[in-house]
Coordinates of C-alpha atoms and ligand atoms in Angstrom, one line a residue:
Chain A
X89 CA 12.9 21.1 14.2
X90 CA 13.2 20.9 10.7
X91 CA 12.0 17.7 8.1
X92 CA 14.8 14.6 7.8
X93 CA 14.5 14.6 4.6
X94 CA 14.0 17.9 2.8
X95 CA 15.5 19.5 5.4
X96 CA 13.3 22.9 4.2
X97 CA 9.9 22.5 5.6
X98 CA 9.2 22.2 9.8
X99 CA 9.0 18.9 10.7
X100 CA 5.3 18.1 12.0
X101 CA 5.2 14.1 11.3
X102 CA 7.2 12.2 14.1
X103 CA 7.3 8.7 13.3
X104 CA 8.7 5.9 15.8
X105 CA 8.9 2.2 14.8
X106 CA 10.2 -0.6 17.1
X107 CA 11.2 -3.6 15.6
X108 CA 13.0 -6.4 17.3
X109 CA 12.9 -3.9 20.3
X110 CA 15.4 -1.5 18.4
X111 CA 13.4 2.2 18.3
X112 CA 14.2 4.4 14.8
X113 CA 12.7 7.7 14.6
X114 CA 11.8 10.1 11.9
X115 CA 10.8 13.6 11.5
X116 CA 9.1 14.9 8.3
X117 CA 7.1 17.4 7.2
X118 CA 3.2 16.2 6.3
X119 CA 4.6 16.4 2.4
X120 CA 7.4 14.3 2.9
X121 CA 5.6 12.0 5.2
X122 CA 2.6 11.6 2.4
X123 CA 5.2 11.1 -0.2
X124 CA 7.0 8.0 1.4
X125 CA 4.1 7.2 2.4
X126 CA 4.4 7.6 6.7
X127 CA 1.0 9.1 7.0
X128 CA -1.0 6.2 5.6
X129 CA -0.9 4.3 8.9
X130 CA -2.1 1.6 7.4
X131 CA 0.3 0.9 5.1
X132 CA 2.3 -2.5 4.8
X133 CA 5.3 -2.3 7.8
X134 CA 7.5 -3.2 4.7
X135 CA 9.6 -0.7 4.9
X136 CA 10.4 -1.5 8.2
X137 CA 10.8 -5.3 7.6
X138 CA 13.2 -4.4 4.7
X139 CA 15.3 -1.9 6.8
X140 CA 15.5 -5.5 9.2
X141 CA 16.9 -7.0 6.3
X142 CA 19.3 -4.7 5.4
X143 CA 20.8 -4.3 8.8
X144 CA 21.4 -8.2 8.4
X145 CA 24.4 -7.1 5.7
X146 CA 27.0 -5.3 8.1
X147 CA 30.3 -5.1 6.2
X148 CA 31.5 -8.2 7.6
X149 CA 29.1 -10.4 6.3
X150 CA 29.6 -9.1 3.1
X151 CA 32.5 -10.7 3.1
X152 CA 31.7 -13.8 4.2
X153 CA 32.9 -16.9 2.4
X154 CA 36.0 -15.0 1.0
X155 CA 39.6 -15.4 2.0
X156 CA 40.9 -12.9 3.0
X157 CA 42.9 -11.3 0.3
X158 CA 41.2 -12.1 -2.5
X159 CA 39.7 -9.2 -4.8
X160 CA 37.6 -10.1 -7.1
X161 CA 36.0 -13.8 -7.6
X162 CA 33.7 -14.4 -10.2
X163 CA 29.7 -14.4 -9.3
X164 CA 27.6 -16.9 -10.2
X165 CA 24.2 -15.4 -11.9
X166 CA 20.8 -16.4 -11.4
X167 CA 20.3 -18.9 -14.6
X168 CA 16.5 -17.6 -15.3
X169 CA 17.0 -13.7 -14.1
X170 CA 20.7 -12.7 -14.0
X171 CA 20.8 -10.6 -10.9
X172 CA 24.0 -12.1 -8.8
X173 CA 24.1 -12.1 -5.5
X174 CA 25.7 -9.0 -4.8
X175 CA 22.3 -7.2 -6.3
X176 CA 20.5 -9.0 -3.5
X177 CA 22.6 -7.7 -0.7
X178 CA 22.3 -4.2 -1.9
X179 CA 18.8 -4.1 -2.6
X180 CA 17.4 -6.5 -0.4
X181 CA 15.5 -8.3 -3.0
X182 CA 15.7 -11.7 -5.1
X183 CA 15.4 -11.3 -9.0
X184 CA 12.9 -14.5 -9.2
X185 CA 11.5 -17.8 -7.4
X186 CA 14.7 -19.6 -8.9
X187 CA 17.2 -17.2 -7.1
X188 CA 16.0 -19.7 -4.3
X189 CA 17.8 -22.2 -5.4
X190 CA 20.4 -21.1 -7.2
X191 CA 21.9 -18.9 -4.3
X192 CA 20.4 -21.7 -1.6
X193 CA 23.9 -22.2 0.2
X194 CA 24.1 -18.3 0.7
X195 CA 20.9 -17.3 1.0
X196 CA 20.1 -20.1 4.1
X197 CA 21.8 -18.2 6.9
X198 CA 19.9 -15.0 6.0
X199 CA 16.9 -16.3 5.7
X200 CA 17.6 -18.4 9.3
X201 CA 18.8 -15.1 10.6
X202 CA 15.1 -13.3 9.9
X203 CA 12.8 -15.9 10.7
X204 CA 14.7 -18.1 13.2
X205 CA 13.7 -21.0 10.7
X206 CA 14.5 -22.4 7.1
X207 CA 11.5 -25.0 7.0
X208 CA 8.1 -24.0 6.0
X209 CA 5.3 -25.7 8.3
X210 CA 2.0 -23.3 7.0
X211 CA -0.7 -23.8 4.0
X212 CA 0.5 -26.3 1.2
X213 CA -1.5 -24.8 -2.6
X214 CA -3.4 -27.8 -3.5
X215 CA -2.2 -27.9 -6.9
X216 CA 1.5 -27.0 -7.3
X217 CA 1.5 -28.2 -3.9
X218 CA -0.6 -32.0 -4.7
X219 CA 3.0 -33.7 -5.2
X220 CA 4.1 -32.4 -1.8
X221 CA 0.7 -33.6 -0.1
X222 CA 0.9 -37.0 -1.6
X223 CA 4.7 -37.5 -0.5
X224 CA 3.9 -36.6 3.4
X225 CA 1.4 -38.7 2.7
X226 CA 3.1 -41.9 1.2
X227 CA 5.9 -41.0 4.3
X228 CA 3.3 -41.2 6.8
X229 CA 1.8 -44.6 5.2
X230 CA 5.7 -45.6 5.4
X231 CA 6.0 -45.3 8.7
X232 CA 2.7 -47.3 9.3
X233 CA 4.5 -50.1 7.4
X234 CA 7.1 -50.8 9.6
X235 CA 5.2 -50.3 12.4
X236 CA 2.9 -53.5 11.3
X237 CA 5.8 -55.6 10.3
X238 CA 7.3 -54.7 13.7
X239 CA 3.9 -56.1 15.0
X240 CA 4.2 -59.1 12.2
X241 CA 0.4 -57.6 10.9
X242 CA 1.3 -58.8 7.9
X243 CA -2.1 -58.6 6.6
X244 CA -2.1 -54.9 7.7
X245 CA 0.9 -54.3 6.0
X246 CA 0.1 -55.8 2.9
X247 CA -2.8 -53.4 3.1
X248 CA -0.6 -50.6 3.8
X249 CA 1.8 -51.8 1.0
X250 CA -0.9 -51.6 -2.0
X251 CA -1.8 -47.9 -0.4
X252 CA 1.7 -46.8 -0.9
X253 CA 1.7 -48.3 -3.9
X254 CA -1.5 -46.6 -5.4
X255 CA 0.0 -43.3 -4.3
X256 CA 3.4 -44.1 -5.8
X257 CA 1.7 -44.6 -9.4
X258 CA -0.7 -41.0 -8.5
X259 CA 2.7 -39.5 -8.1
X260 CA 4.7 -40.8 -11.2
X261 CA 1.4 -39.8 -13.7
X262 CA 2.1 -36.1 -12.7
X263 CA 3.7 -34.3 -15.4
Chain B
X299 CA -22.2 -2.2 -12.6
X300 CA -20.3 -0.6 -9.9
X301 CA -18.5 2.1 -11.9
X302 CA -15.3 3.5 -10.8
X303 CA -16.5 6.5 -9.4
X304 CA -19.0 4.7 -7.1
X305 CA -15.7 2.5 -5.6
X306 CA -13.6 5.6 -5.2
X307 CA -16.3 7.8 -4.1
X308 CA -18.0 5.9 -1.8
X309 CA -16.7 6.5 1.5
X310 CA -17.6 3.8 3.3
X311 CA -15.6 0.8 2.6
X312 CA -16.9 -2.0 5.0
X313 CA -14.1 -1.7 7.6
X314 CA -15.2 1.8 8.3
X315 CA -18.4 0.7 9.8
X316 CA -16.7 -0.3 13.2
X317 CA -19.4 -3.0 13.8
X318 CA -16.7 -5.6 14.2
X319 CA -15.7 -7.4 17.5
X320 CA -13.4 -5.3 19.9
X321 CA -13.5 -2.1 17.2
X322 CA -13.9 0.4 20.8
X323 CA -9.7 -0.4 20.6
X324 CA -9.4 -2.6 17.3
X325 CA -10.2 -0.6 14.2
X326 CA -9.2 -3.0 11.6
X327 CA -7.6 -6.6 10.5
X328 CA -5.8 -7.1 7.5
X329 CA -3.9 -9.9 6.3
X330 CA -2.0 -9.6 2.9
X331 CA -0.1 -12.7 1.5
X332 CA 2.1 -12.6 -1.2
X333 CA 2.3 -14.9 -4.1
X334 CA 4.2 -15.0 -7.5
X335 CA 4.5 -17.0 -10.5
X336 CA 7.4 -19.5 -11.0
X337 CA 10.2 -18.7 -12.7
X338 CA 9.1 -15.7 -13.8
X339 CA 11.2 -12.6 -12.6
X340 CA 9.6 -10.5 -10.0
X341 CA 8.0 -7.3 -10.6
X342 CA 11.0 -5.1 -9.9
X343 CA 13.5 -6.7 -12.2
X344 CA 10.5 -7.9 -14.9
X345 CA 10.6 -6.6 -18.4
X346 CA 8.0 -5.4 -19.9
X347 CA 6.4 -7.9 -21.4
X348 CA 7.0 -10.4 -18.1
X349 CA 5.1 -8.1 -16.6
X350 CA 1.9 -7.6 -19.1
X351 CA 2.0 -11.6 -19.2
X352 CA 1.8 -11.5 -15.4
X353 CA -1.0 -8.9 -15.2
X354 CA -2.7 -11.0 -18.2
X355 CA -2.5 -14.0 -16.7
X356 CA -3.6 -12.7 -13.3
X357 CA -6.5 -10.8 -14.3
X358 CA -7.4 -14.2 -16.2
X359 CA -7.4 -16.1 -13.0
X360 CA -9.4 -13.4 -11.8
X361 CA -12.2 -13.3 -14.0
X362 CA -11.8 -16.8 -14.6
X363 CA -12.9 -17.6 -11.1
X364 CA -16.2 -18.0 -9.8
X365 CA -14.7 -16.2 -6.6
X366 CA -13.5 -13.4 -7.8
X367 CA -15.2 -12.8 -11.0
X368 CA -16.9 -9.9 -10.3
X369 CA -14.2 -8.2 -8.6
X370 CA -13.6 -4.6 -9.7
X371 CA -10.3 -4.5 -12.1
X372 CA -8.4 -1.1 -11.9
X373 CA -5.8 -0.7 -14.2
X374 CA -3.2 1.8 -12.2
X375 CA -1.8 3.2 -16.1
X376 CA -5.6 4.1 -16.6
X377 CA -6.7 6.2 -13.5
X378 CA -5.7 10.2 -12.4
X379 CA -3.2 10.2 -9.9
X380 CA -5.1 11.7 -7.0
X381 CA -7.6 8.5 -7.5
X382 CA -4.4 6.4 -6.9
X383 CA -4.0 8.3 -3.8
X384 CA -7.3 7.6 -2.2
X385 CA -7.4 4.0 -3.1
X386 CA -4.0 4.5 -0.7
X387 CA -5.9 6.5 1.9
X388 CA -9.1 3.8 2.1
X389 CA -6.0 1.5 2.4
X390 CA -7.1 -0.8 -0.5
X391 CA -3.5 -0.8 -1.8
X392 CA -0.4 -0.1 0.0
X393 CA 1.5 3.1 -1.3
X394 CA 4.2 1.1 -2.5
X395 CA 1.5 -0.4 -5.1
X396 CA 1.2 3.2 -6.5
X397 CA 4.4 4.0 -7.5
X398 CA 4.7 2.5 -10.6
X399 CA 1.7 2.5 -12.8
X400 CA 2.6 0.6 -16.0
X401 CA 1.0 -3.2 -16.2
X402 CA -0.2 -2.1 -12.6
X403 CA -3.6 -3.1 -11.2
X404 CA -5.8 -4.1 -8.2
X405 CA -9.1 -6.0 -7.8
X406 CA -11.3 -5.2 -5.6
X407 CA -14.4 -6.4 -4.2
X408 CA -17.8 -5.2 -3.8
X409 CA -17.5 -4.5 -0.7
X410 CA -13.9 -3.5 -0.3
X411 CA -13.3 -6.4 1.6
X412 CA -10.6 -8.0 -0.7
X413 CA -8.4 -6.2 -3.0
X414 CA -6.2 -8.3 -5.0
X415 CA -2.5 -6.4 -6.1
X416 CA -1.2 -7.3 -9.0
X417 CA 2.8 -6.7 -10.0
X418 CA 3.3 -4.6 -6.5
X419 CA 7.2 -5.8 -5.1
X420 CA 5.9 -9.4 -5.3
X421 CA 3.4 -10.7 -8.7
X422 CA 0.3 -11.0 -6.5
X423 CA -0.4 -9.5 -3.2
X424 CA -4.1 -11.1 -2.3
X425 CA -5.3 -8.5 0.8
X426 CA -8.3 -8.6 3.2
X427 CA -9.4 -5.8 5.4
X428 CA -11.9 -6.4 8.0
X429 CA -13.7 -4.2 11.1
X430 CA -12.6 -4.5 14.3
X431 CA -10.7 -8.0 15.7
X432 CA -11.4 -11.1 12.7
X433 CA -8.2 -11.9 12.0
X434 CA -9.8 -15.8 11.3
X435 CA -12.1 -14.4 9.1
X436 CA -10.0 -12.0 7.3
X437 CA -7.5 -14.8 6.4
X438 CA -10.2 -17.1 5.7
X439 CA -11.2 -15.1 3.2
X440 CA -7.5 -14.8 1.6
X441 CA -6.9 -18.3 1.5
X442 CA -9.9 -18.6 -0.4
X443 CA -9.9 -15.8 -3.1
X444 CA -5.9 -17.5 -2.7
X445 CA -7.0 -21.0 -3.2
X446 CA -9.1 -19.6 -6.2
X447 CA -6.0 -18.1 -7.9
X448 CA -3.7 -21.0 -7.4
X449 CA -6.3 -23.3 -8.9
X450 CA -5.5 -21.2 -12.4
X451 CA -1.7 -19.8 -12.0
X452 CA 1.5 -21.9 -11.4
X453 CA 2.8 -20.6 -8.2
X454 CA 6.3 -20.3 -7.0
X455 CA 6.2 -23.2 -4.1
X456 CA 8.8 -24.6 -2.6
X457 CA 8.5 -27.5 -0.5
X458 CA 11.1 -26.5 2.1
X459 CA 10.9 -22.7 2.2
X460 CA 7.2 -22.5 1.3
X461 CA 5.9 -19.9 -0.5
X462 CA 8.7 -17.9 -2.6
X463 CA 8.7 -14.1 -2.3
X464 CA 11.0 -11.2 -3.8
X465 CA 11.9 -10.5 -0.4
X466 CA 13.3 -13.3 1.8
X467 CA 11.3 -11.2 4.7
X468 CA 8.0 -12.4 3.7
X469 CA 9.5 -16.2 2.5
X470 CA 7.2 -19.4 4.1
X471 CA 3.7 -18.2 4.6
X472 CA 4.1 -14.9 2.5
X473 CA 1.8 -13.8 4.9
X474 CA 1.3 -10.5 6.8
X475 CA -1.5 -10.1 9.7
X476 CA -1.7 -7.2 11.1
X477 CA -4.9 -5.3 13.3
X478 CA -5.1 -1.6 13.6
X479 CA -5.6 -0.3 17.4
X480 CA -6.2 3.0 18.6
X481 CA -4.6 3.4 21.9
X482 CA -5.8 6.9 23.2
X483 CA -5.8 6.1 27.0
X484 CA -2.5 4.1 27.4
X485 CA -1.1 7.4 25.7
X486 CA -2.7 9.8 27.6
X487 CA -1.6 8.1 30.9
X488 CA 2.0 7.7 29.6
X489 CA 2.1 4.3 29.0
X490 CA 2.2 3.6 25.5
X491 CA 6.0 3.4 25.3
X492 CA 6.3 1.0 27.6
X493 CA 3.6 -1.0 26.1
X494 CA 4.3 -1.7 22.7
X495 CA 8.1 -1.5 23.7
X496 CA 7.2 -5.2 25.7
X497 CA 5.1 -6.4 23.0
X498 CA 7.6 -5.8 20.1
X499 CA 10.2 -8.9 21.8
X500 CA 7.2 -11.1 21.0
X501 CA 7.3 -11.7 17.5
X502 CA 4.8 -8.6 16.8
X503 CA 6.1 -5.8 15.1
X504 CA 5.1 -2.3 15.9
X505 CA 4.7 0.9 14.1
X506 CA 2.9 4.4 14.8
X507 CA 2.4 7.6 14.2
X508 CA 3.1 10.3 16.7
X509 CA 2.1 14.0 16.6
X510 CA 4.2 17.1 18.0
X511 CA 6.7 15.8 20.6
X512 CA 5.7 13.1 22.9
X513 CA 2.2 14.0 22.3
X514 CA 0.6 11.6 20.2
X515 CA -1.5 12.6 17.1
X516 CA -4.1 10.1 15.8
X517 CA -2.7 7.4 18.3
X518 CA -3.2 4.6 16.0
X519 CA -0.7 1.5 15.6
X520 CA -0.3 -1.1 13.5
X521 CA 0.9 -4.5 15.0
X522 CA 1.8 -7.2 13.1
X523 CA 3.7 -10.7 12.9
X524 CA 7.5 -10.4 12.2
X525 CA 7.9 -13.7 11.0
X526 CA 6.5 -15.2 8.0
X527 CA 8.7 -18.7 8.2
X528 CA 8.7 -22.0 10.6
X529 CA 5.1 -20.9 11.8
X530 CA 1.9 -22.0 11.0
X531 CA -0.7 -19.2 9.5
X532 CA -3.3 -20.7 12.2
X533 CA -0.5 -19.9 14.8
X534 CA 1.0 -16.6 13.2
X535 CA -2.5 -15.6 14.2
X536 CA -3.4 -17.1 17.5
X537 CA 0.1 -15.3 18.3
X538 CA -1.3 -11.8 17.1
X539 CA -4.9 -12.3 18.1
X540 CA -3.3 -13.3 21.8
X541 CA -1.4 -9.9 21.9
X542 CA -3.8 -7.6 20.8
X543 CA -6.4 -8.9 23.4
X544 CA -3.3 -8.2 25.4
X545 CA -2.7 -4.6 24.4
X546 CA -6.7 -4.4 24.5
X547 CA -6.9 -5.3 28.2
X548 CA -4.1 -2.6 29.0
X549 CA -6.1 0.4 27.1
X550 CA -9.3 -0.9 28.2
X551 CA -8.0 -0.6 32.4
X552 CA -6.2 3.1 31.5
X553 CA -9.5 4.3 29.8
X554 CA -11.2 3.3 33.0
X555 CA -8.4 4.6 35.6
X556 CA -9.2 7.8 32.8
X557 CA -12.7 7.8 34.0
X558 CA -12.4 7.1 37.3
X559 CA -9.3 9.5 38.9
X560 CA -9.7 12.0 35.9
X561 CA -13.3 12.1 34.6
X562 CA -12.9 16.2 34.6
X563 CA -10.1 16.8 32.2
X564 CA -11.1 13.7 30.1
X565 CA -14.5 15.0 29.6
X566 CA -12.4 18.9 28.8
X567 CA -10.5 17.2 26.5
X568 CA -13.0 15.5 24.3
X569 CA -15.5 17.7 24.2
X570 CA -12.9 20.6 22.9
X571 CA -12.2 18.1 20.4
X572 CA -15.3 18.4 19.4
X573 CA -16.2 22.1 19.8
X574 CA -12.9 22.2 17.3
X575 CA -13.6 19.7 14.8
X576 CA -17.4 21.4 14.8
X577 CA -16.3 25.2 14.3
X578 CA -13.1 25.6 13.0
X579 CA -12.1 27.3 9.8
X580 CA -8.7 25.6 8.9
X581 CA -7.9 21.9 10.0
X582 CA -4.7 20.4 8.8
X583 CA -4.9 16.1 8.4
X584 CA -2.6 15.8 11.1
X585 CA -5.1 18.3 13.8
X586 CA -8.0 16.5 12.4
X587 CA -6.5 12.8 13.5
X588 CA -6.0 14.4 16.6
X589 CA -9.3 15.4 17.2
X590 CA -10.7 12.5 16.2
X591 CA -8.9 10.4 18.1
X592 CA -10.1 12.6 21.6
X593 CA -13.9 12.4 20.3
X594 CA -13.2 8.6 19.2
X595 CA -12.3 8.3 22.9
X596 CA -14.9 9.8 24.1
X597 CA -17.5 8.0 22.3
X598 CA -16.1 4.4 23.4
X599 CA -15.9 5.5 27.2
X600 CA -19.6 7.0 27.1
X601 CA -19.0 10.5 27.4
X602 CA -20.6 11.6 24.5
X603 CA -23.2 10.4 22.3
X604 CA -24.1 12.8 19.9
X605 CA -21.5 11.3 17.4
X606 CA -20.7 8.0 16.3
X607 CA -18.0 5.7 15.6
X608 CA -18.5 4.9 12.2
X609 CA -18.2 8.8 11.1
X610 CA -15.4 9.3 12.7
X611 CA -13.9 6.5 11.1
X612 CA -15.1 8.1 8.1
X613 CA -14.0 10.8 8.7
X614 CA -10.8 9.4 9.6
X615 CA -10.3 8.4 5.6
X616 CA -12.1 11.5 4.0
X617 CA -10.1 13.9 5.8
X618 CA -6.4 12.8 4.3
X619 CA -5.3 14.7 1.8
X620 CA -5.9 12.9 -1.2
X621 CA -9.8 12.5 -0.4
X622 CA -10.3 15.9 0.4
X623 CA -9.2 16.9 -2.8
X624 CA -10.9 14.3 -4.8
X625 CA -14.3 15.2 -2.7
X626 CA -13.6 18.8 -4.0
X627 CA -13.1 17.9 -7.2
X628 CA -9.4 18.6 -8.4
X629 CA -6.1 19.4 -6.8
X630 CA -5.8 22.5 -3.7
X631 CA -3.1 24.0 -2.2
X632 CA -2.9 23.4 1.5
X633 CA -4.7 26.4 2.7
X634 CA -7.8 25.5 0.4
X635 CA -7.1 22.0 1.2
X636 CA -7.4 22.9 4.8
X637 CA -10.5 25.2 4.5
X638 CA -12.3 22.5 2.5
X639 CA -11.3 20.1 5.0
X640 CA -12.4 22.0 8.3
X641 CA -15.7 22.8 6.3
X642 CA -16.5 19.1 5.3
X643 CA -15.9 17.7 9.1
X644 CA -18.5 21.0 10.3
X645 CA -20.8 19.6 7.6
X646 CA -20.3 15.9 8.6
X647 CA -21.1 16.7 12.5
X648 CA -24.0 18.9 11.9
X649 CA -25.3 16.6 9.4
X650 CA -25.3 13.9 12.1
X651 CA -26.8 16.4 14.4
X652 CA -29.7 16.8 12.5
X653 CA -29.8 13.2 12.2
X654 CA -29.4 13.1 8.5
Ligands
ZN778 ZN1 10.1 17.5 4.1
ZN779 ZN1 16.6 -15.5 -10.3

């Protein structure tokens, strides 16, 4: 058997990955196996989580969103990078954090399609993050509120009420 | 003052020393998370100079922090290409990392533990690398040096998505846990197919690396979380952890059935291992995994005692291509390469021997 990709030396490197339950194979010689890097075992899967990516992009989907018909329409750019959206379905990457946001209607169903999910539930940075903490917060303090008044502890919620409104005034002295 | 030399020619990082929990089957637990800067483009499509500020700011963070301060910085631009290599083949970066050298680094600890990437696909890649099964620990130890970072850099965080990433595959958490196992008996009795084909619907993604035909070589795999969104890091874990003491239990019952119904031909089999690895003249990498793997096994089932687990996993690193050329000073073609190779692991085992 000869190397998949020089297609020169015998292949001596046979490399299997399973994800999602789909098997790929690969036969290299130890050169071309050290080169993209198939011998390090203990490299990052990326490769592999990549190649996921890509096989979310089947021709149809790339033309999702377009009538039928119509040839060319005009692609929005990334207002801090420039890469449109079309460089992120060939190469699989995002130019920069905006790209988020600008191509959020697009990008949604891909991202549901990888992870099953769209909302983030993990660690929160304690910095960048702070404004994020103190909302949950302020919304958990909220729902206490009505829960009182539903009660009529109105002294509680008066409590309650001067919480939310400490947090309110932490929030608007952010920058 | 660690010097570079002593980081890349040391052997030993402190994975290698198989003392953790489970390291018979678990050789290793990383987790890696990725983090970038907002607004600022990511390494791939980065200019120049968005990428010096990056490494700048970065390496400021890092010396910055009481953490992290005396973390070994490596600048990629500034160090031979075979030295690239090893830090590859002690897995301190991934391979991607080495690619591209210019406004390139990694930080590493003392003891190896952490290494911090700096412009690899996303601006910071914050990895830890433990022994055996301490997947807690090991991302204990990320969020930290992570927590320390954050407290100095403005990260790209968004409140619905999480974490922002160049890829959308690592978007949420950012984060990777993966453990390396070595599953010798499960392949020797057929079984590993079947195995990791069951585990790979569970959210764990697996990859290997197989020898000749349906003969294994090395029979190490790497198993890791596929999903990096809508789960917690505490659960991404509890979810990995679960699985591997899964695929730990199923290795653990074919090394015994090994033992028990075919004690004869698994004692053959590792001790030629180790009659090879001791006396032969050439050894390719890929031979030498295999080997090692066979004497690995036998030294977790009790057959033999004269070596020990953390040379092979020594050895396991010093005899990859890079490493044996740095060890011999300068770049070999593969028949020296493979003469310098079989003559190091003869020198390793009789050195042992000898109890030196
Ligand atoms: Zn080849
Ligand atoms: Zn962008």
């Amino acid at each position: 058997m000869t190397c998949d990709r020089c297609k020169k030396r015998p292949a001596t490197v046979h490399v299997t990955k399973i994800i999602n339950g789909q098997k790929t194979e690969m036969h290299l010689c130890e050169e071309c196996a050290r080169q993209t890097g198939q011998l390090e075992f203990f490299s990052v899967p990326q490769f592999s989580f990549h190649n996921v990516l890509q096989g979310l992009f089947d021709p149809e989907s790339a033309t999702v969103g377009l009538p039928s018909g119509t040839i060319s329409t005009p692609t929005r750019k990334c207002r801090t990078c420039g890469i449109d959206f079309s460089d992120f379905r060939r190469t699989g990457f995002l130019g920069c954090s905006n790209c988020y946001s600008e191509f959020q209607g697009r990008l949604e169903p891909v991202i549901r399609r990888i992870h099953g999910s769209t909302r983030h539930v993990g660690k929160v940075p304690a910095r960048t993050g702070g404004a994020l903490k103190v909302r949950k917060e302020i919304e958990d303090l909220r729902r206490q509120l009505e829960a009182a008044i539903a009660r009529e502890e109105y002294e509680k919620a008066a409590q309650l009420r001067d919480k939310i409104k400490a947090l309110q005034g932490k929030l608007d002295d952010r920058p | 003052m660690m010097t570079l030399r002593d980081i890349i020619e040391r052997t030993l990082s402190d994975w290698m020393k198989g003392t953790g929990p489970q390291s018979d089957v678990v050789l290793s637990s990383r987790i890696r998370v990725a983090r970038n800067l907002s607004g600022v483009p990511f390494p791939h499509v980065a200019s120049d100079r968005d990428l010096k500020k990056v490494l700048d700011d970065v390496l400021q963070a890092v010396r910055g922090s009481r953490d992290t301060q005396d973390f070994e910085i490596l600048l990629l631009s500034d160090i031979p290409v075979l030295d690239r290599q090893v830090l590859v083949e002690k897995h301190l970066v991934s391979p991607q990392h080495i690619t591209e050298t210019k406004h390139r680094a990694v930080a590493l600890s003392r003891d190896e533990t952490v290494s911090i990437m700096v412009n690899e696909e996303d601006h910071i890649r914050i990895q830890t690398l433990f022994s055996g099964l301490q997947l807690e620990e090991a991302w204990q130890r990320a969020s930290k040096v992570d927590d320390a970072l954050e407290a100095r850099l403005d990260y790209a965080f968004d409140e619905t998505i999480g974490y922002l990433t160049a890829c959308p595959t690592n978007v949420g958490t950012g984060m990777r846990a993966s453990v390396m196992v070595h599953l010798p008996a499960l392949a020797a009795t057929g079984q590993v197919g079947r195995v990791l084909a069951t585990i790979s619907h569970v959210g764990v993604a697996v990859r290997g690396l197989y020898g000749e035909g349906t003969e294994s070589s090395g029979n190490i795999y790497q198993l890791s979380n596929q999903v990096t969104l809508g789960r917690s890091e505490e659960d991404i874990i509890e979810n990995l952890k679960g699985i591997t003491r899964q695929v730990i239990e199923q290795e653990n019952s074919a090394r015994n059935f090994l033992l028990r119904e075919r004690r004869k031909s698994l004692e053959d089999r590792v001790w030629r291992a180790y009659g090879i690895l001791a006396n032969a003249r050439l050894m390719t990498s890929e031979e030498a995994l295999k080997l090692i793997s066979d004497v690995k096994l036998g030294v977790d089932t009790g057959i033999i005692t004269v070596v020990g687990t953390r040379m092979l996993n020594e050895l396991m690193v010093l005899t990859r291509p890079a490493y044996v050329q740095k060890l011999m000073g300068g770049e070999l073609d593969p028949e020296e390469r493979d003469t310098q190779r079989a003559a190091l692991i003869r020198d390793r085992i009789k050195s042992v021997k000898e109890g030196k």
